[in-house]
Structures are given as structure tokens and as C-alpha cells.
Short mmCIF file of C-alpha atoms in Angstrom, two decimals:
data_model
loop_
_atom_site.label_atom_id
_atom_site.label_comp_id
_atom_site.label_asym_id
_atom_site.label_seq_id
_atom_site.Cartn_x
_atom_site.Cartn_y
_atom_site.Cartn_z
CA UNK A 1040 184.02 -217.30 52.72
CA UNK A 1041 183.57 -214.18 53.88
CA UNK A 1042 180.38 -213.67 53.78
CA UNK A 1043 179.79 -217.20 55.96
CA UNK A 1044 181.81 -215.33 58.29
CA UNK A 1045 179.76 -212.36 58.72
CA UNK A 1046 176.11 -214.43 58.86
CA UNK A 1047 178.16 -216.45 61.49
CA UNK A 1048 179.13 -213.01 63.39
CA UNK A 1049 175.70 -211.86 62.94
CA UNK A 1050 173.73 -214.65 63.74
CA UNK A 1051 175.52 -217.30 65.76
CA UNK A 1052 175.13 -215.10 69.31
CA UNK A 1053 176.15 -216.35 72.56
CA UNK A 1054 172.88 -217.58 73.07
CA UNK A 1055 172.83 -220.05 70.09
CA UNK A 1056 175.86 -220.69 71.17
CA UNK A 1057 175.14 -222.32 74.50
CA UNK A 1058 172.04 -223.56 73.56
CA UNK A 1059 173.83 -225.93 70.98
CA UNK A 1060 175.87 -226.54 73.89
CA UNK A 1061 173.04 -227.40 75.89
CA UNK A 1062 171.17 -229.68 73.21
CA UNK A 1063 174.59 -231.49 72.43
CA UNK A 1064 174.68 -232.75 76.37
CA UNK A 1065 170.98 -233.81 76.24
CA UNK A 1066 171.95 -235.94 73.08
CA UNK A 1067 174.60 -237.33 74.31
CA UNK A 1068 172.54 -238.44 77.62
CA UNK A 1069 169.87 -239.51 76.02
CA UNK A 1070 172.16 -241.96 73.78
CA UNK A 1071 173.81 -243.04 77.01
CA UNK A 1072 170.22 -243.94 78.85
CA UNK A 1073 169.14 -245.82 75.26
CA UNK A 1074 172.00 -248.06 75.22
CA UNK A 1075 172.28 -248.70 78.77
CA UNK A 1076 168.80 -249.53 79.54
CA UNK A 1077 168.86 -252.04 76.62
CA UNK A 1078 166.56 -249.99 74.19
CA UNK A 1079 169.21 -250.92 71.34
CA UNK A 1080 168.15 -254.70 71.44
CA UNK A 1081 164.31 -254.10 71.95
CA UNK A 1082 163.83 -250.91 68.66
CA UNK A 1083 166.05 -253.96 66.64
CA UNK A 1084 162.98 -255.95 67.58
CA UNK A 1085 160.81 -253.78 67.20
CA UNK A 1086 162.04 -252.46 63.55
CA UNK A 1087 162.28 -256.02 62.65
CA UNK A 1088 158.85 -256.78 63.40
CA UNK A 1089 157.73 -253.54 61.39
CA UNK A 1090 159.83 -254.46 58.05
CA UNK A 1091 158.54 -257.88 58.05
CA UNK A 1092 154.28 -256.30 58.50
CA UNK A 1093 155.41 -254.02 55.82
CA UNK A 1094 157.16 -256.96 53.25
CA UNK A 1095 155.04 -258.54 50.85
CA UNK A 1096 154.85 -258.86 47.38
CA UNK A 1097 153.35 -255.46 46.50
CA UNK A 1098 155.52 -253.38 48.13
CA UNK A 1099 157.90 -251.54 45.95
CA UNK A 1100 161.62 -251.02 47.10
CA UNK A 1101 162.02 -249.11 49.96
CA UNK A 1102 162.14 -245.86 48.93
CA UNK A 1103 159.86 -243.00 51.24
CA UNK A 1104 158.26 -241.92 48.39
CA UNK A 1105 156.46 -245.17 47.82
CA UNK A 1106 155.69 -245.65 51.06
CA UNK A 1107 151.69 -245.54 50.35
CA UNK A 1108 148.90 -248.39 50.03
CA UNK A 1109 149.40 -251.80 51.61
CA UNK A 1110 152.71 -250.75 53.00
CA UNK A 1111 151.33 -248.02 54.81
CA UNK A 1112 148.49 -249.45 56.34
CA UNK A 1113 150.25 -252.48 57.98
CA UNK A 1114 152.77 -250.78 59.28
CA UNK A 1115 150.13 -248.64 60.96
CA UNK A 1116 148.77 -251.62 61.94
CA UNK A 1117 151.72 -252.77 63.71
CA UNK A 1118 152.44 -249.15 65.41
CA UNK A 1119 148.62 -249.46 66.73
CA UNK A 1120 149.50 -252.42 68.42
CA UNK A 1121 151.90 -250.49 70.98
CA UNK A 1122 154.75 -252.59 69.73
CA UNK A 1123 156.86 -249.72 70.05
CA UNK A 1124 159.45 -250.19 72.82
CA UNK A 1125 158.53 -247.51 75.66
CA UNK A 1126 162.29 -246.60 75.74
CA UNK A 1127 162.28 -245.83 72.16
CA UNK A 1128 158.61 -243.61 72.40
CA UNK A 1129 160.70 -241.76 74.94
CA UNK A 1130 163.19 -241.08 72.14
CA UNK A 1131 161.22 -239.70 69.92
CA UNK A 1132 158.86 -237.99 71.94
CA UNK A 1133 161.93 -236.50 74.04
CA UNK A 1134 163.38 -235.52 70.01
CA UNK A 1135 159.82 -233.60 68.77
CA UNK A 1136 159.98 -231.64 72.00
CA UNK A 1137 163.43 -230.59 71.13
CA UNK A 1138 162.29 -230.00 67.73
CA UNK A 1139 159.53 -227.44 68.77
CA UNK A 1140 161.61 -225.06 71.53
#
């Protein structure tokens, strides 16, 4: 235990500190803007529509690390469409910016 105390001392600086701060708030508004603009009901859609491209009877169970052949390729069939909800694109694309400061 001690030692997670020191790496905490040495590493968890003021900084960190309030830039966990920081990224907590822009969660927490970003989850606020997704539900109240109604993104909840259209990735349901959306995710819906993408499980049933993906669903026939070659796919194996979902698990990621069959998610290859047939399965792959209509699912980036649907995502070439532009099915995905603009709200949701925001998400993620709002997420891999967070990811890479």
C-alpha cells in the first residue's frame, strides 16, 4: 500500500489533478447534450440497424476477436452509408480528441 502511495505522491501532481477535474466536467456535459438532444433514441437505431447488417448465418458469436470476414465487411458497409447519427460522430470524434491531448 505504500508504495501506491508514494507513485500517487510522485506522480498524481496538481496538474493531473485538475485536468481529471477538467475531463470529468466535459464528460459529464457531453452525456447531458447526448441525452437531451435525443442522440440516445437515434445510436439505438442506429446500433440496431448495424447488428442486424452484421447477423447472418456465418457469423460466429459476438466475440471481437471474430469480428473478421462477412461480419466485417457489412458492417463497413453500413458505416459507409453515413448511418451514423451526427450526434453520436460528435461523440466519438469529441472522445479520440480527448484521447490524443
Amino acid at each position: 500500500m505504500q508504495q501506491v502511495k508514494e507513485f500517487i505522491e510522485t506522480h498524481v501532481t496538481e496538474g493531473v489533478m485538475a485536468d481529471a477535474a477538467s475531463a470529468s466536467q466535459a464528460v459529464q456535459k457531453a452525456a447531458a447534450e447526448f441525452c437531451d438532444s435525443g442522440c440516445v433514441d437515434q445510436t439505438a437505431a442506429f446500433a440496431k440497424l448495424l447488428f442486424i447488417a452484421m447477423d447472418d448465418s456465418t457469423c460466429p458469436a459476438v466475440d471481437h476477436k471474430n469480428f473478421c470476414g462477412g461480419c466485417q465487411k457489412r458492417a463497413g458497409s453500413v458505416m459507409e452509408t453515413g448511418a451514423i447519427p451526427c450526434c453520436l460522430k460528435k461523440v466519438i470524434e469529441d472522445a479520440a480528441e480527448g484521447v490524443t491531448m
